[in-house]
Amino acid sequence: MASADTILRLEALSKSFGGLQAVRDLSFDVNAGTITSLIGGNGAGKTTAFNLITGNLVPDSGHIYLRDARVDGLPPHKVARAGIARGFQELRLFNRLSARDNVEAAIPNLRGESIIRALIGGRELMDERNAADARANALLDDLTIASQADSLAERLSYGQQKLLSLGRLLAAEGELLLLDEPTSGLSPGMVDDFCTRMRRLTGNGKTILLIEHNVDIVMRLSDWVVVMHQGTKIAEGRPEEVRNNVTVMHTYLGITS
Ligand SMILES: Nc1ncnc2c1ncn2[C@@H]1O[C@H](COP(=O)(O)OP(=O)(O)OP(=O)(O)O)[C@@H](O)[C@H]1O
Ligand SMILES: [Mg+2]
């Protein structure tokens, strides 16, 4: 079971696709209020690990605990309700919806809205809608894309779409945020902004598990780093410890000396 400040625990997780072991005997903890980075080369098993955590995949063996509750085997909507919000490697926006509607669609209460209730309508539903509008507007404002609230998602620049997808993640109100390559394709200025935002989020009580290819960002932002290679964990530690690990340098960072 998890210790007091452990929010997420992976215990000996394994997942195969046919003959390929994508994740092999993977164990690590994520401490509450920290930024933990999951790194490794292409095909190392990082996204598969995320899919196991979020219930999009069921592990062949092993367990996942969110605080003291087992979440492996739960369907994704129950994992989300338990407090894990996830961003995708690809943006997964609703291109033909406005930026505001994209964020609103990620707000939990509205997602559960029944057709009957929508037909009956009434004051309660109006209040909920107004609250969702206000929440979406506040998120877009904070992400500096309020001026695009009524624009179709597909009209936004790539950087704005990345911010919008972060807005959808934040709208889900998880305690633990899983981000899969959130900085890919961002300009250096936007990367700085992103790092500031991540720190602000942990300052506000969120915990972040990040898949990140950019070594500079990993070193700058992480409290803890887990290194995967061919489905297994080959190292973990504070950023400076991992950087100094010779195996990591060879297998992941590609540095030979
Ligand atoms: N649904 C699937 N069916 C079959 N094989 C899969 C499936 N998902 C992932 N794989 C394979 O599992 C391995 C791990 O993939 P995964 O996507 O987890 O890697 P990754 O570390 O996220 O890589 P990248 O950095 O390229 O995103 C790869 O060999 C991949 O081809
Ligand atoms: Mg991936």
PDB file of C-alpha atoms and ligand atoms in Angstrom:
ATOM      1  CA  MET A   1       0.000   0.000   0.000  1.00  0.00           C
ATOM      2  CA  ALA A   2       0.973   3.564  -0.545  1.00  0.00           C
ATOM      3  CA  SER A   3       2.765   5.735   2.025  1.00  0.00           C
ATOM      4  CA  ALA A   4       1.228   9.055   3.072  1.00  0.00           C
ATOM      5  CA  ASP A   5       2.672  11.188   0.297  1.00  0.00           C
ATOM      6  CA  THR A   6       2.452   8.594  -2.456  1.00  0.00           C
ATOM      7  CA  ILE A   7      -0.446   9.440  -4.733  1.00  0.00           C
ATOM      8  CA  LEU A   8       0.192   6.803  -7.406  1.00  0.00           C
ATOM      9  CA  ARG A   9       1.880   3.437  -7.119  1.00  0.00           C
ATOM     10  CA  LEU A  10       2.630   1.078  -9.986  1.00  0.00           C
ATOM     11  CA  GLU A  11       3.408  -2.445  -8.826  1.00  0.00           C
ATOM     12  CA  ALA A  12       5.027  -4.912 -11.228  1.00  0.00           C
ATOM     13  CA  LEU A  13       2.883  -3.927 -14.202  1.00  0.00           C
ATOM     14  CA  SER A  14       3.168  -5.938 -17.390  1.00  0.00           C
ATOM     15  CA  LYS A  15       1.383  -5.661 -20.721  1.00  0.00           C
ATOM     16  CA  SER A  16       1.996  -7.584 -23.947  1.00  0.00           C
ATOM     17  CA  PHE A  17       0.618  -7.066 -27.425  1.00  0.00           C
ATOM     18  CA  GLY A  18       0.860 -10.471 -29.059  1.00  0.00           C
ATOM     19  CA  GLY A  19       4.503 -11.440 -28.700  1.00  0.00           C
ATOM     20  CA  LEU A  20       5.655  -7.929 -27.830  1.00  0.00           C
ATOM     21  CA  GLN A  21       6.121  -7.054 -24.164  1.00  0.00           C
ATOM     22  CA  ALA A  22       5.405  -3.338 -24.253  1.00  0.00           C
ATOM     23  CA  VAL A  23       5.599  -2.950 -20.453  1.00  0.00           C
ATOM     24  CA  ARG A  24       7.547  -5.386 -18.319  1.00  0.00           C
ATOM     25  CA  ASP A  25       7.466  -5.612 -14.526  1.00  0.00           C
ATOM     26  CA  LEU A  26       7.201  -1.840 -14.157  1.00  0.00           C
ATOM     27  CA  SER A  27       7.109  -0.422 -10.628  1.00  0.00           C
ATOM     28  CA  PHE A  28       7.434   3.142  -9.426  1.00  0.00           C
ATOM     29  CA  ASP A  29       5.764   5.648  -7.091  1.00  0.00           C
ATOM     30  CA  VAL A  30       4.652   9.191  -7.748  1.00  0.00           C
ATOM     31  CA  ASN A  31       4.711  11.502  -4.735  1.00  0.00           C
ATOM     32  CA  ALA A  32       1.896  13.996  -4.248  1.00  0.00           C
ATOM     33  CA  GLY A  33       2.654  17.566  -5.258  1.00  0.00           C
ATOM     34  CA  THR A  34       5.655  16.657  -7.406  1.00  0.00           C
ATOM     35  CA  ILE A  35       6.501  16.550 -11.097  1.00  0.00           C
ATOM     36  CA  THR A  36       7.681  13.089 -12.144  1.00  0.00           C
ATOM     37  CA  SER A  37       8.960  12.559 -15.676  1.00  0.00           C
ATOM     38  CA  LEU A  38       8.736   9.268 -17.507  1.00  0.00           C
ATOM     39  CA  ILE A  39      11.429   9.198 -20.155  1.00  0.00           C
ATOM     40  CA  GLY A  40      12.768   6.716 -22.677  1.00  0.00           C
ATOM     41  CA  GLY A  41      13.292   6.320 -26.414  1.00  0.00           C
ATOM     42  CA  ASN A  42      10.570   5.682 -28.982  1.00  0.00           C
ATOM     43  CA  GLY A  43       8.670   2.508 -28.234  1.00  0.00           C
ATOM     44  CA  ALA A  44      10.014   2.278 -24.668  1.00  0.00           C
ATOM     45  CA  GLY A  45       6.490   1.718 -23.345  1.00  0.00           C
ATOM     46  CA  LYS A  46       5.702   5.151 -21.899  1.00  0.00           C
ATOM     47  CA  THR A  47       2.327   5.705 -23.550  1.00  0.00           C
ATOM     48  CA  THR A  48       1.382   2.099 -22.819  1.00  0.00           C
ATOM     49  CA  ALA A  49       2.136   2.784 -19.141  1.00  0.00           C
ATOM     50  CA  PHE A  50      -0.190   5.808 -19.321  1.00  0.00           C
ATOM     51  CA  ASN A  51      -2.902   3.701 -20.960  1.00  0.00           C
ATOM     52  CA  LEU A  52      -2.596   1.172 -18.138  1.00  0.00           C
ATOM     53  CA  ILE A  53      -2.866   3.892 -15.490  1.00  0.00           C
ATOM     54  CA  THR A  54      -5.943   5.454 -17.100  1.00  0.00           C
ATOM     55  CA  GLY A  55      -7.794   2.188 -17.666  1.00  0.00           C
ATOM     56  CA  ASN A  56      -7.560   2.404 -21.460  1.00  0.00           C
ATOM     57  CA  LEU A  57      -5.613  -0.850 -21.208  1.00  0.00           C
ATOM     58  CA  VAL A  58      -5.910  -3.616 -18.626  1.00  0.00           C
ATOM     59  CA  PRO A  59      -2.577  -4.961 -17.343  1.00  0.00           C
ATOM     60  CA  ASP A  60      -1.740  -8.653 -17.869  1.00  0.00           C
ATOM     61  CA  SER A  61      -0.369  -8.593 -14.330  1.00  0.00           C
ATOM     62  CA  GLY A  62       0.493  -6.097 -11.627  1.00  0.00           C
ATOM     63  CA  HIS A  63      -1.452  -3.485  -9.721  1.00  0.00           C
ATOM     64  CA  ILE A  64      -2.040   0.256  -9.761  1.00  0.00           C
ATOM     65  CA  TYR A  65      -2.986   2.204  -6.656  1.00  0.00           C
ATOM     66  CA  LEU A  66      -4.321   5.742  -6.522  1.00  0.00           C
ATOM     67  CA  ARG A  67      -3.593   6.510  -2.892  1.00  0.00           C
ATOM     68  CA  ASP A  68      -4.884   3.307  -1.254  1.00  0.00           C
ATOM     69  CA  ALA A  69      -7.491   2.378  -3.838  1.00  0.00           C
ATOM     70  CA  ARG A  70      -6.747  -0.115  -6.573  1.00  0.00           C
ATOM     71  CA  VAL A  71      -7.620   1.344  -9.957  1.00  0.00           C
ATOM     72  CA  ASP A  72      -6.256  -1.290 -12.337  1.00  0.00           C
ATOM     73  CA  GLY A  73      -9.137  -2.936 -14.138  1.00  0.00           C
ATOM     74  CA  LEU A  74     -11.450   0.070 -13.705  1.00  0.00           C
ATOM     75  CA  PRO A  75     -12.868   1.585 -16.913  1.00  0.00           C
ATOM     76  CA  PRO A  76     -11.426   4.977 -17.940  1.00  0.00           C
ATOM     77  CA  HIS A  77     -14.395   7.054 -16.760  1.00  0.00           C
ATOM     78  CA  LYS A  78     -14.096   5.593 -13.260  1.00  0.00           C
ATOM     79  CA  VAL A  79     -10.347   6.222 -13.188  1.00  0.00           C
ATOM     80  CA  ALA A  80     -11.051   9.806 -14.262  1.00  0.00           C
ATOM     81  CA  ARG A  81     -13.656  10.176 -11.544  1.00  0.00           C
ATOM     82  CA  ALA A  82     -11.157   8.849  -9.012  1.00  0.00           C
ATOM     83  CA  GLY A  83      -8.943  11.847  -9.834  1.00  0.00           C
ATOM     84  CA  ILE A  84      -6.650  11.059 -12.757  1.00  0.00           C
ATOM     85  CA  ALA A  85      -6.834  13.441 -15.739  1.00  0.00           C
ATOM     86  CA  ARG A  86      -4.968  12.623 -18.901  1.00  0.00           C
ATOM     87  CA  GLY A  87      -3.709  14.521 -21.928  1.00  0.00           C
ATOM     88  CA  PHE A  88      -2.986  12.729 -25.170  1.00  0.00           C
ATOM     89  CA  GLN A  89       0.136  12.646 -27.326  1.00  0.00           C
ATOM     90  CA  GLU A  90      -2.027  13.696 -30.266  1.00  0.00           C
ATOM     91  CA  LEU A  91      -4.252  16.661 -29.427  1.00  0.00           C
ATOM     92  CA  ARG A  92      -7.691  14.997 -29.702  1.00  0.00           C
ATOM     93  CA  LEU A  93      -9.620  18.256 -29.937  1.00  0.00           C
ATOM     94  CA  PHE A  94     -13.098  18.567 -31.403  1.00  0.00           C
ATOM     95  CA  ASN A  95     -11.994  20.506 -34.477  1.00  0.00           C
ATOM     96  CA  ARG A  96     -15.486  21.665 -35.437  1.00  0.00           C
ATOM     97  CA  LEU A  97     -16.376  22.917 -31.959  1.00  0.00           C
ATOM     98  CA  SER A  98     -15.397  26.268 -30.514  1.00  0.00           C
ATOM     99  CA  ALA A  99     -12.493  26.492 -28.109  1.00  0.00           C
ATOM    100  CA  ARG A 100     -14.967  27.166 -25.289  1.00  0.00           C
ATOM    101  CA  ASP A 101     -17.088  24.121 -26.158  1.00  0.00           C
ATOM    102  CA  ASN A 102     -13.951  21.981 -26.274  1.00  0.00           C
ATOM    103  CA  VAL A 103     -13.196  22.938 -22.683  1.00  0.00           C
ATOM    104  CA  GLU A 104     -16.814  22.586 -21.558  1.00  0.00           C
ATOM    105  CA  ALA A 105     -17.005  19.100 -23.013  1.00  0.00           C
ATOM    106  CA  ALA A 106     -14.239  18.091 -20.609  1.00  0.00           C
ATOM    107  CA  ILE A 107     -16.006  19.379 -17.473  1.00  0.00           C
ATOM    108  CA  PRO A 108     -17.174  16.290 -15.546  1.00  0.00           C
ATOM    109  CA  ASN A 109     -20.754  17.221 -14.592  1.00  0.00           C
ATOM    110  CA  LEU A 110     -21.827  18.110 -18.088  1.00  0.00           C
ATOM    111  CA  ARG A 111     -20.410  14.895 -19.477  1.00  0.00           C
ATOM    112  CA  GLY A 112     -22.909  12.962 -17.396  1.00  0.00           C
ATOM    113  CA  GLU A 113     -25.864  15.022 -18.610  1.00  0.00           C
ATOM    114  CA  SER A 114     -28.742  12.771 -19.611  1.00  0.00           C
ATOM    115  CA  ILE A 115     -30.917  13.348 -22.644  1.00  0.00           C
ATOM    116  CA  ILE A 116     -34.045  13.343 -20.497  1.00  0.00           C
ATOM    117  CA  ARG A 117     -32.591  16.009 -18.262  1.00  0.00           C
ATOM    118  CA  ALA A 118     -31.543  18.051 -21.254  1.00  0.00           C
ATOM    119  CA  LEU A 119     -35.092  17.836 -22.626  1.00  0.00           C
ATOM    120  CA  ILE A 120     -36.710  18.756 -19.351  1.00  0.00           C
ATOM    121  CA  GLY A 121     -34.164  21.520 -19.053  1.00  0.00           C
ATOM    122  CA  GLY A 122     -35.105  23.814 -16.257  1.00  0.00           C
ATOM    123  CA  ARG A 123     -33.272  26.074 -13.973  1.00  0.00           C
ATOM    124  CA  GLU A 124     -30.806  23.575 -12.559  1.00  0.00           C
ATOM    125  CA  LEU A 125     -29.496  22.742 -16.006  1.00  0.00           C
ATOM    126  CA  MET A 126     -29.244  26.435 -16.915  1.00  0.00           C
ATOM    127  CA  ASP A 127     -27.255  27.082 -13.751  1.00  0.00           C
ATOM    128  CA  GLU A 128     -24.956  24.185 -14.561  1.00  0.00           C
ATOM    129  CA  ARG A 129     -24.461  25.488 -18.093  1.00  0.00           C
ATOM    130  CA  ASN A 130     -23.672  28.976 -16.836  1.00  0.00           C
ATOM    131  CA  ALA A 131     -21.218  27.603 -14.318  1.00  0.00           C
ATOM    132  CA  ALA A 132     -19.545  25.536 -17.059  1.00  0.00           C
ATOM    133  CA  ASP A 133     -19.372  28.602 -19.307  1.00  0.00           C
ATOM    134  CA  ALA A 134     -17.776  30.614 -16.552  1.00  0.00           C
ATOM    135  CA  ARG A 135     -15.300  27.867 -15.758  1.00  0.00           C
ATOM    136  CA  ALA A 136     -14.341  27.415 -19.415  1.00  0.00           C
ATOM    137  CA  ASN A 137     -13.945  31.175 -19.892  1.00  0.00           C
ATOM    138  CA  ALA A 138     -11.737  31.400 -16.808  1.00  0.00           C
ATOM    139  CA  LEU A 139      -9.534  28.553 -18.045  1.00  0.00           C
ATOM    140  CA  LEU A 140      -9.214  30.044 -21.531  1.00  0.00           C
ATOM    141  CA  ASP A 141      -8.386  33.397 -19.988  1.00  0.00           C
ATOM    142  CA  ASP A 142      -5.692  31.889 -17.798  1.00  0.00           C
ATOM    143  CA  LEU A 143      -4.260  30.102 -20.841  1.00  0.00           C
ATOM    144  CA  THR A 144      -4.156  33.446 -22.711  1.00  0.00           C
ATOM    145  CA  ILE A 145      -6.540  32.246 -25.446  1.00  0.00           C
ATOM    146  CA  ALA A 146      -9.747  33.928 -24.242  1.00  0.00           C
ATOM    147  CA  SER A 147      -9.880  35.943 -27.471  1.00  0.00           C
ATOM    148  CA  GLN A 148     -10.248  32.631 -29.340  1.00  0.00           C
ATOM    149  CA  ALA A 149     -13.109  31.297 -27.188  1.00  0.00           C
ATOM    150  CA  ASP A 150     -15.634  31.393 -30.032  1.00  0.00           C
ATOM    151  CA  SER A 151     -13.247  30.222 -32.762  1.00  0.00           C
ATOM    152  CA  LEU A 152     -13.393  26.668 -34.035  1.00  0.00           C
ATOM    153  CA  ALA A 153     -10.552  24.636 -32.554  1.00  0.00           C
ATOM    154  CA  GLU A 154      -9.213  23.922 -36.035  1.00  0.00           C
ATOM    155  CA  ARG A 155      -8.736  27.676 -36.596  1.00  0.00           C
ATOM    156  CA  LEU A 156      -6.301  28.004 -33.706  1.00  0.00           C
ATOM    157  CA  SER A 157      -2.538  27.988 -34.227  1.00  0.00           C
ATOM    158  CA  TYR A 158      -0.715  24.819 -33.195  1.00  0.00           C
ATOM    159  CA  GLY A 159       0.552  26.485 -30.014  1.00  0.00           C
ATOM    160  CA  GLN A 160      -2.963  27.646 -29.141  1.00  0.00           C
ATOM    161  CA  GLN A 161      -4.293  24.138 -29.781  1.00  0.00           C
ATOM    162  CA  LYS A 162      -1.716  22.762 -27.340  1.00  0.00           C
ATOM    163  CA  LEU A 163      -2.915  25.289 -24.758  1.00  0.00           C
ATOM    164  CA  LEU A 164      -6.517  24.356 -25.484  1.00  0.00           C
ATOM    165  CA  SER A 165      -5.751  20.699 -24.932  1.00  0.00           C
ATOM    166  CA  LEU A 166      -4.168  21.672 -21.602  1.00  0.00           C
ATOM    167  CA  GLY A 167      -7.390  23.566 -20.849  1.00  0.00           C
ATOM    168  CA  ARG A 168      -9.387  20.390 -21.457  1.00  0.00           C
ATOM    169  CA  LEU A 169      -7.075  18.475 -19.151  1.00  0.00           C
ATOM    170  CA  LEU A 170      -7.470  21.074 -16.396  1.00  0.00           C
ATOM    171  CA  ALA A 171     -11.241  21.172 -16.869  1.00  0.00           C
ATOM    172  CA  ALA A 172     -11.359  17.497 -15.911  1.00  0.00           C
ATOM    173  CA  GLU A 173     -10.342  18.535 -12.387  1.00  0.00           C
ATOM    174  CA  GLY A 174      -8.045  15.615 -11.665  1.00  0.00           C
ATOM    175  CA  GLU A 175      -5.696  15.628  -8.734  1.00  0.00           C
ATOM    176  CA  LEU A 176      -3.102  13.741 -10.758  1.00  0.00           C
ATOM    177  CA  LEU A 177      -2.372  15.033 -14.267  1.00  0.00           C
ATOM    178  CA  LEU A 178      -0.843  12.760 -16.912  1.00  0.00           C
ATOM    179  CA  LEU A 179       0.714  14.675 -19.802  1.00  0.00           C
ATOM    180  CA  ASP A 180       2.076  12.905 -22.882  1.00  0.00           C
ATOM    181  CA  GLU A 181       4.664  15.048 -24.700  1.00  0.00           C
ATOM    182  CA  PRO A 182       2.914  18.354 -23.971  1.00  0.00           C
ATOM    183  CA  THR A 183       5.776  20.512 -25.255  1.00  0.00           C
ATOM    184  CA  SER A 184       6.359  18.822 -28.613  1.00  0.00           C
ATOM    185  CA  GLY A 185       6.353  21.412 -31.382  1.00  0.00           C
ATOM    186  CA  LEU A 186       6.242  24.419 -29.038  1.00  0.00           C
ATOM    187  CA  SER A 187       8.459  27.468 -29.506  1.00  0.00           C
ATOM    188  CA  PRO A 188      11.087  28.139 -26.796  1.00  0.00           C
ATOM    189  CA  GLY A 189       8.973  30.986 -25.383  1.00  0.00           C
ATOM    190  CA  MET A 190       5.945  28.718 -25.083  1.00  0.00           C
ATOM    191  CA  VAL A 191       8.073  26.026 -23.453  1.00  0.00           C
ATOM    192  CA  ASP A 192       9.107  28.519 -20.765  1.00  0.00           C
ATOM    193  CA  ASP A 193       5.468  29.443 -20.259  1.00  0.00           C
ATOM    194  CA  PHE A 194       4.562  25.768 -20.027  1.00  0.00           C
ATOM    195  CA  CYS A 195       7.219  25.110 -17.363  1.00  0.00           C
ATOM    196  CA  THR A 196       5.940  28.042 -15.304  1.00  0.00           C
ATOM    197  CA  ARG A 197       2.391  26.711 -15.598  1.00  0.00           C
ATOM    198  CA  MET A 198       3.428  23.220 -14.473  1.00  0.00           C
ATOM    199  CA  ARG A 199       5.143  24.620 -11.387  1.00  0.00           C
ATOM    200  CA  ARG A 200       2.124  26.752 -10.605  1.00  0.00           C
ATOM    201  CA  LEU A 201      -0.087  23.660 -10.832  1.00  0.00           C
ATOM    202  CA  THR A 202       1.992  21.686  -8.339  1.00  0.00           C
ATOM    203  CA  GLY A 203       2.021  24.784  -6.121  1.00  0.00           C
ATOM    204  CA  ASN A 204      -1.769  24.578  -6.209  1.00  0.00           C
ATOM    205  CA  GLY A 205      -1.870  20.982  -5.050  1.00  0.00           C
ATOM    206  CA  LYS A 206      -1.760  19.071  -8.346  1.00  0.00           C
ATOM    207  CA  THR A 207       0.611  16.203  -9.051  1.00  0.00           C
ATOM    208  CA  ILE A 208       2.076  15.771 -12.516  1.00  0.00           C
ATOM    209  CA  LEU A 209       3.335  12.701 -14.338  1.00  0.00           C
ATOM    210  CA  LEU A 210       4.940  13.796 -17.565  1.00  0.00           C
ATOM    211  CA  ILE A 211       6.176  11.977 -20.653  1.00  0.00           C
ATOM    212  CA  GLU A 212       8.793  14.257 -22.132  1.00  0.00           C
ATOM    213  CA  HIS A 213      11.464  13.840 -24.804  1.00  0.00           C
ATOM    214  CA  ASN A 214      13.194  17.164 -24.278  1.00  0.00           C
ATOM    215  CA  VAL A 215      16.040  16.456 -21.853  1.00  0.00           C
ATOM    216  CA  ASP A 216      16.445  20.127 -20.901  1.00  0.00           C
ATOM    217  CA  ILE A 217      12.819  20.322 -19.830  1.00  0.00           C
ATOM    218  CA  VAL A 218      13.107  17.049 -17.926  1.00  0.00           C
ATOM    219  CA  MET A 219      16.147  18.304 -16.042  1.00  0.00           C
ATOM    220  CA  ARG A 220      14.621  21.699 -15.377  1.00  0.00           C
ATOM    221  CA  LEU A 221      11.169  20.641 -14.303  1.00  0.00           C
ATOM    222  CA  SER A 222      11.292  17.219 -12.699  1.00  0.00           C
ATOM    223  CA  ASP A 223      11.482  16.359  -9.035  1.00  0.00           C
ATOM    224  CA  TRP A 224      11.899  12.721  -9.996  1.00  0.00           C
ATOM    225  CA  VAL A 225      12.725  10.909 -13.227  1.00  0.00           C
ATOM    226  CA  VAL A 226      11.850   7.341 -14.236  1.00  0.00           C
ATOM    227  CA  VAL A 227      13.719   5.959 -17.237  1.00  0.00           C
ATOM    228  CA  MET A 228      12.202   3.212 -19.373  1.00  0.00           C
ATOM    229  CA  HIS A 229      13.860   1.102 -22.033  1.00  0.00           C
ATOM    230  CA  GLN A 230      12.189  -1.733 -23.904  1.00  0.00           C
ATOM    231  CA  GLY A 231       9.283  -1.856 -21.483  1.00  0.00           C
ATOM    232  CA  THR A 232      11.252  -1.916 -18.246  1.00  0.00           C
ATOM    233  CA  LYS A 233      12.502   0.665 -15.790  1.00  0.00           C
ATOM    234  CA  ILE A 234      16.269   0.943 -16.097  1.00  0.00           C
ATOM    235  CA  ALA A 235      16.799   3.828 -13.679  1.00  0.00           C
ATOM    236  CA  GLU A 236      15.028   6.328 -11.470  1.00  0.00           C
ATOM    237  CA  GLY A 237      16.112   9.183  -9.275  1.00  0.00           C
ATOM    238  CA  ARG A 238      16.443  12.919  -9.014  1.00  0.00           C
ATOM    239  CA  PRO A 239      17.269  14.546 -12.356  1.00  0.00           C
ATOM    240  CA  GLU A 240      20.929  15.061 -11.548  1.00  0.00           C
ATOM    241  CA  GLU A 241      21.292  11.442 -10.412  1.00  0.00           C
ATOM    242  CA  VAL A 242      19.706  10.118 -13.574  1.00  0.00           C
ATOM    243  CA  ARG A 243      21.857  12.361 -15.737  1.00  0.00           C
ATOM    244  CA  ASN A 244      24.917  10.906 -14.080  1.00  0.00           C
ATOM    245  CA  ASN A 245      23.801   7.346 -14.606  1.00  0.00           C
ATOM    246  CA  VAL A 246      26.012   5.835 -17.300  1.00  0.00           C
ATOM    247  CA  THR A 247      23.402   3.356 -18.523  1.00  0.00           C
ATOM    248  CA  VAL A 248      20.910   6.143 -18.961  1.00  0.00           C
ATOM    249  CA  MET A 249      23.391   8.242 -20.845  1.00  0.00           C
ATOM    250  CA  HIS A 250      24.029   5.425 -23.265  1.00  0.00           C
ATOM    251  CA  THR A 251      20.560   4.065 -23.772  1.00  0.00           C
ATOM    252  CA  TYR A 252      18.411   7.139 -23.589  1.00  0.00           C
ATOM    253  CA  LEU A 253      20.345  10.336 -23.814  1.00  0.00           C
ATOM    254  CA  GLY A 254      22.438   8.859 -26.616  1.00  0.00           C
ATOM    255  CA  ILE A 255      25.650  10.250 -25.126  1.00  0.00           C
ATOM    256  CA  THR A 256      28.739   8.128 -25.597  1.00  0.00           C
ATOM    257  CA  SER A 257      31.969   9.053 -23.918  1.00  0.00           C
TER     258      SER A 257
HETATM  259  N1  LIG B   1      -2.206  -1.226 -29.246  1.00  0.00           N
HETATM  260  C1  LIG B   1      -1.026  -1.755 -29.573  1.00  0.00           C
HETATM  261  N2  LIG B   1      -0.921  -2.888 -30.290  1.00  0.00           N
HETATM  262  C2  LIG B   1       0.271  -3.428 -30.597  1.00  0.00           C
HETATM  263  N3  LIG B   1       1.451  -2.900 -30.250  1.00  0.00           N
HETATM  264  C3  LIG B   1       1.433  -1.749 -29.538  1.00  0.00           C
HETATM  265  C4  LIG B   1       0.202  -1.113 -29.168  1.00  0.00           C
HETATM  266  N4  LIG B   1       0.502   0.006 -28.466  1.00  0.00           N
HETATM  267  C5  LIG B   1       1.841   0.067 -28.396  1.00  0.00           C
HETATM  268  N5  LIG B   1       2.406  -0.977 -29.048  1.00  0.00           N
HETATM  269  C6  LIG B   1       3.840  -1.248 -29.132  1.00  0.00           C
HETATM  270  O1  LIG B   1       4.344  -1.275 -27.807  1.00  0.00           O
HETATM  271  C7  LIG B   1       5.624  -0.669 -27.744  1.00  0.00           C
HETATM  272  C8  LIG B   1       5.587   0.482 -26.769  1.00  0.00           C
HETATM  273  O2  LIG B   1       4.816   1.522 -27.362  1.00  0.00           O
HETATM  274  P1  LIG B   1       4.495   2.881 -26.628  1.00  0.00           P
HETATM  275  O3  LIG B   1       3.549   3.611 -27.494  1.00  0.00           O
HETATM  276  O4  LIG B   1       4.072   2.595 -25.234  1.00  0.00           O
HETATM  277  O5  LIG B   1       5.918   3.581 -26.620  1.00  0.00           O
HETATM  278  P2  LIG B   1       6.345   5.061 -26.203  1.00  0.00           P
HETATM  279  O6  LIG B   1       7.426   4.914 -25.184  1.00  0.00           O
HETATM  280  O7  LIG B   1       5.160   5.864 -25.843  1.00  0.00           O
HETATM  281  O8  LIG B   1       6.996   5.597 -27.567  1.00  0.00           O
HETATM  282  P3  LIG B   1       6.986   7.067 -28.245  1.00  0.00           P
HETATM  283  O9  LIG B   1       8.084   7.839 -27.552  1.00  0.00           O
HETATM  284  O10 LIG B   1       7.335   6.777 -29.671  1.00  0.00           O
HETATM  285  O11 LIG B   1       5.630   7.671 -28.084  1.00  0.00           O
HETATM  286  C9  LIG B   1       5.976  -0.267 -29.173  1.00  0.00           C
HETATM  287  O12 LIG B   1       6.766  -1.292 -29.721  1.00  0.00           O
HETATM  288  C10 LIG B   1       4.633  -0.169 -29.842  1.00  0.00           C
HETATM  289  O13 LIG B   1       4.743  -0.435 -31.221  1.00  0.00           O
HETATM  290 MG    MG B   2       4.265   7.547 -26.665  1.00  0.00          MG
END
